[in-house]
């Protein structure tokens, strides 16, 4: 369950600082981060994500056991997005992503 306690700017900065140090092939760092705290904005962003998520779930294989729990938790998270104190969206700039497969794997394998 998500807590609704406020998340301080200091904690958000700490998370973003750690995230910007993630490995990226050729040190391209092709990401941007967006922090959303406004409930209305979170709800507007969550609606299409939830709709797409539910469409994919309904067209995919039926989940059982632990995978069903994971997918149910993800669904619950999307249904309650506007209630969490902050969301950090990590966005990728495809113009800054290397076209080289080796470089792309260099971004993933160290993780």
Coordinates of N, CA and C in Angstrom, one line a residue:
X1 N 0.8 -1.2 0.0 CA 0.0 0.0 0.0 C 0.9 1.2 0.0
X2 N 0.4 2.2 -0.7 CA 1.1 3.5 -0.7 C 0.7 4.4 0.4
X3 N 1.7 5.1 1.0 CA 1.4 6.0 2.0 C 1.2 7.4 1.4
X4 N 0.4 8.2 2.0 CA 0.0 9.5 1.5 C 0.8 10.6 2.1
X5 N 1.8 10.2 3.0 CA 2.6 11.2 3.7 C 3.4 12.1 2.7
X6 N 3.5 13.4 2.9 CA 4.3 14.2 2.0 C 5.7 13.7 1.8
X7 N 6.3 13.9 0.7 CA 7.7 13.6 0.4 C 8.4 14.9 0.3
X8 N 9.5 15.0 1.1 CA 10.2 16.3 1.1 C 11.0 16.5 -0.2
X9 N 11.2 17.8 -0.5 CA 12.1 18.2 -1.6 C 13.4 17.5 -1.5
X10 N 13.9 17.4 -0.3 CA 15.3 16.8 0.0 C 15.3 15.4 -0.5
X11 N 14.2 14.6 -0.2 CA 14.2 13.2 -0.6 C 14.1 13.1 -2.1
X12 N 13.2 13.9 -2.7 CA 13.1 13.9 -4.1 C 14.4 14.2 -4.8
X13 N 15.2 15.2 -4.3 CA 16.5 15.6 -4.9 C 17.4 14.4 -4.7
X14 N 17.4 13.7 -3.6 CA 18.3 12.6 -3.4 C 18.0 11.5 -4.3
X15 N 16.7 11.2 -4.6 CA 16.3 10.2 -5.6 C 16.8 10.6 -7.0
X16 N 16.6 11.8 -7.3 CA 17.0 12.3 -8.7 C 18.5 12.2 -8.8
X17 N 19.2 12.6 -7.8 CA 20.7 12.5 -7.8 C 21.1 11.1 -8.1
X18 N 20.6 10.1 -7.4 CA 20.9 8.7 -7.6 C 20.5 8.3 -9.0
X19 N 19.4 8.7 -9.5 CA 18.9 8.3 -10.8 C 19.8 8.8 -11.9
X20 N 20.3 10.0 -11.7 CA 21.1 10.6 -12.8 C 22.5 10.0 -12.9
X21 N 22.8 9.2 -11.9 CA 24.1 8.5 -11.9 C 24.0 7.1 -12.5
X22 N 22.9 6.7 -13.0 CA 22.7 5.4 -13.6 C 23.6 5.3 -14.9
X23 N 24.0 4.1 -15.2 CA 24.9 3.8 -16.3 C 24.1 4.2 -17.6
X24 N 24.8 4.8 -18.6 CA 24.3 5.0 -19.9 C 25.4 4.9 -20.9
X25 N 25.2 4.1 -22.0 CA 26.2 3.9 -23.0 C 26.7 5.2 -23.5
X26 N 28.1 5.3 -23.6 CA 28.8 6.5 -24.1 C 28.4 7.7 -23.2
X27 N 27.9 7.5 -22.0 CA 27.5 8.5 -21.1 C 26.6 9.5 -21.7
X28 N 25.6 9.0 -22.5 CA 24.7 9.9 -23.2 C 23.6 10.5 -22.3
X29 N 23.3 9.7 -21.2 CA 22.3 10.2 -20.2 C 21.1 10.7 -20.9
X30 N 20.4 9.9 -21.7 CA 19.3 10.3 -22.5 C 18.0 10.5 -21.8
X31 N 18.0 10.9 -20.5 CA 16.8 10.9 -19.8 C 16.5 12.3 -19.2
X32 N 15.2 12.5 -18.9 CA 14.8 13.7 -18.3 C 13.8 13.2 -17.2
X33 N 13.7 13.9 -16.1 CA 12.9 13.5 -15.0 C 11.8 14.6 -14.8
X34 N 10.6 14.2 -14.5 CA 9.5 15.1 -14.3 C 8.9 14.7 -12.9
X35 N 8.8 15.6 -12.0 CA 8.2 15.3 -10.7 C 6.8 15.9 -10.7
X36 N 5.8 15.1 -10.4 CA 4.4 15.6 -10.4 C 3.9 15.4 -9.0
X37 N 3.4 16.5 -8.4 CA 2.7 16.5 -7.1 C 1.3 16.8 -7.1
X38 N 0.8 17.5 -8.1 CA -0.6 18.0 -8.2 C -1.5 16.8 -8.5
X39 N -2.5 16.6 -7.7 CA -3.4 15.4 -7.8 C -4.1 15.4 -9.1
X40 N -4.5 16.6 -9.6 CA -5.3 16.7 -10.9 C -4.4 16.3 -12.0
X41 N -3.1 16.7 -12.0 CA -2.2 16.3 -13.1 C -1.9 14.8 -13.0
X42 N -1.7 14.3 -11.8 CA -1.5 12.9 -11.6 C -2.6 12.1 -12.2
X43 N -3.9 12.5 -11.9 CA -5.1 11.8 -12.3 C -5.1 11.8 -13.9
X44 N -4.8 13.0 -14.5 CA -4.9 13.1 -15.9 C -3.8 12.2 -16.6
X45 N -2.7 12.1 -16.0 CA -1.6 11.3 -16.5 C -1.9 9.8 -16.3
X46 N -2.6 9.5 -15.2 CA -2.8 8.1 -14.8 C -3.9 7.4 -15.7
X47 N -4.9 8.2 -16.1 CA -6.1 7.7 -16.8 C -5.7 6.9 -18.1
X48 N -4.9 7.5 -19.0 CA -4.5 6.8 -20.2 C -3.6 5.6 -19.9
X49 N -2.8 5.7 -18.9 CA -1.9 4.6 -18.5 C -2.7 3.4 -18.0
X50 N -3.7 3.7 -17.1 CA -4.6 2.7 -16.6 C -5.4 2.0 -17.7
X51 N -5.9 2.8 -18.6 CA -6.7 2.3 -19.7 C -5.9 1.4 -20.6
X52 N -4.7 1.8 -20.9 CA -3.8 1.0 -21.8 C -3.4 -0.3 -21.0
X53 N -3.0 -0.1 -19.7 CA -2.7 -1.3 -18.9 C -3.8 -2.3 -18.9
X54 N -5.0 -1.9 -18.7 CA -6.1 -2.8 -18.6 C -6.4 -3.5 -19.9
X55 N -6.2 -2.7 -21.0 CA -6.4 -3.3 -22.4 C -5.4 -4.4 -22.6
X56 N -4.2 -4.2 -22.2 CA -3.1 -5.2 -22.4 C -3.3 -6.4 -21.6
X57 N -3.8 -6.2 -20.3 CA -4.1 -7.3 -19.5 C -5.2 -8.2 -20.0
X58 N -6.2 -7.5 -20.5 CA -7.3 -8.3 -21.1 C -7.0 -9.1 -22.3
X59 N -6.0 -8.7 -23.1 CA -5.6 -9.3 -24.3 C -4.5 -10.3 -24.1
X60 N -3.9 -10.3 -22.9 CA -2.7 -11.2 -22.7 C -3.1 -12.5 -22.0
X61 N -2.1 -13.3 -21.7 CA -2.4 -14.6 -21.0 C -2.9 -14.3 -19.6
X62 N -3.7 -15.3 -19.1 CA -4.2 -15.1 -17.7 C -3.1 -15.4 -16.7
X63 N -2.9 -14.5 -15.8 CA -1.9 -14.6 -14.8 C -2.4 -15.4 -13.6
X64 N -1.4 -16.1 -13.0 CA -1.7 -16.9 -11.8 C -0.5 -16.7 -10.8
X65 N -0.8 -17.1 -9.6 CA 0.2 -17.1 -8.5 C 0.9 -15.8 -8.3
X66 N 2.2 -15.8 -8.2 CA 2.9 -14.6 -7.8 C 2.8 -13.5 -8.9
X67 N 2.8 -13.9 -10.2 CA 2.6 -13.0 -11.3 C 1.3 -12.3 -11.2
X68 N 0.3 -13.0 -10.8 CA -1.1 -12.3 -10.7 C -1.0 -11.3 -9.6
X69 N -0.3 -11.6 -8.5 CA -0.2 -10.6 -7.4 C 0.6 -9.4 -7.9
X70 N 1.6 -9.5 -8.6 CA 2.4 -8.4 -9.2 C 1.6 -7.6 -10.1
X71 N 0.8 -8.2 -11.0 CA 0.0 -7.4 -11.9 C -1.2 -6.8 -11.2
X72 N -1.7 -7.4 -10.2 CA -2.8 -6.8 -9.4 C -2.3 -5.6 -8.6
X73 N -1.1 -5.7 -8.1 CA -0.5 -4.6 -7.4 C -0.2 -3.4 -8.3
X74 N 0.2 -3.7 -9.6 CA 0.4 -2.6 -10.5 C -0.9 -2.0 -10.9
X75 N -1.9 -2.8 -11.1 CA -3.3 -2.2 -11.4 C -3.7 -1.3 -10.2
X76 N -3.5 -1.8 -9.0 CA -3.9 -1.0 -7.8 C -3.2 0.3 -7.8
X77 N -1.9 0.3 -8.1 CA -1.0 1.5 -8.1 C -1.6 2.5 -9.1
X78 N -1.9 2.0 -10.3 CA -2.4 2.9 -11.3 C -3.8 3.5 -10.9
X79 N -4.6 2.7 -10.3 CA -5.9 3.2 -9.8 C -5.8 4.3 -8.8
X80 N -4.7 4.3 -8.1 CA -4.6 5.2 -6.9 C -3.5 6.3 -7.2
X81 N -3.1 6.5 -8.4 CA -2.0 7.4 -8.7 C -2.1 8.7 -8.1
X82 N -3.3 9.3 -8.2 CA -3.5 10.7 -7.7 C -3.4 10.8 -6.2
X83 N -3.4 9.7 -5.5 CA -3.4 9.7 -4.0 C -1.9 9.7 -3.5
X84 N -1.0 9.3 -4.3 CA 0.4 9.3 -3.8 C 1.0 10.7 -3.8
X85 N 1.9 11.0 -2.8 CA 2.3 12.4 -2.7 C 3.1 12.9 -3.8
X86 N 3.8 12.1 -4.5 CA 4.7 12.5 -5.7 C 4.9 11.4 -6.6
X87 N 5.1 11.7 -7.9 CA 5.5 10.7 -8.8 C 6.6 11.2 -9.6
X88 N 7.6 10.4 -9.8 CA 8.8 10.8 -10.7 C 8.7 10.0 -12.0
X89 N 8.4 10.7 -13.0 CA 8.4 10.1 -14.4 C 9.8 10.2 -15.0
X90 N 10.3 9.1 -15.4 CA 11.6 9.1 -16.1 C 11.3 9.0 -17.6
X91 N 11.7 10.0 -18.4 CA 11.4 10.1 -19.8 C 12.7 10.0 -20.6
X92 N 12.6 9.3 -21.7 CA 13.8 9.1 -22.5 C 13.8 10.0 -23.7
X93 N 14.9 10.6 -24.1 CA 15.0 11.4 -25.3 C 15.6 10.5 -26.3
X94 N 14.8 10.0 -27.3 CA 15.2 9.1 -28.3 C 16.3 9.7 -29.2
X95 N 16.3 11.0 -29.3 CA 17.4 11.6 -30.1 C 18.7 11.5 -29.5
X96 N 18.8 11.2 -28.2 CA 20.1 11.1 -27.5 C 20.5 9.6 -27.2
X97 N 19.6 8.7 -27.7 CA 19.9 7.3 -27.5 C 20.8 6.8 -28.7
X98 N 21.8 6.1 -28.3 CA 22.7 5.6 -29.4 C 22.0 4.6 -30.3
X99 N 22.3 4.6 -31.5 CA 21.8 3.7 -32.5 C 22.6 2.3 -32.4
X100 N 23.7 2.4 -31.8 CA 24.6 1.2 -31.7 C 24.0 0.2 -30.7
X101 N 23.8 -1.0 -31.1 CA 23.3 -2.0 -30.2 C 24.3 -2.3 -29.0
X102 N 25.6 -2.2 -29.3 CA 26.6 -2.4 -28.2 C 26.5 -1.4 -27.2
X103 N 26.3 -0.1 -27.6 CA 26.2 1.0 -26.7 C 25.0 0.9 -25.9
X104 N 23.9 0.5 -26.5 CA 22.6 0.4 -25.8 C 22.7 -0.7 -24.7
X105 N 23.3 -1.8 -25.0 CA 23.5 -2.9 -24.0 C 24.5 -2.4 -22.9
X106 N 25.4 -1.5 -23.2 CA 26.3 -1.0 -22.2 C 25.5 -0.2 -21.2
X107 N 24.3 0.3 -21.5 CA 23.5 1.0 -20.6 C 22.8 0.1 -19.7
X108 N 22.5 -1.1 -20.1 CA 21.7 -2.0 -19.4 C 22.5 -3.0 -18.5
X109 N 23.5 -3.6 -19.1 CA 24.2 -4.7 -18.4 C 24.8 -4.3 -17.1
X110 N 25.4 -3.1 -16.9 CA 26.0 -2.8 -15.6 C 24.9 -2.6 -14.5
X111 N 23.7 -2.4 -14.9 CA 22.6 -2.2 -13.9 C 22.4 -3.3 -13.1

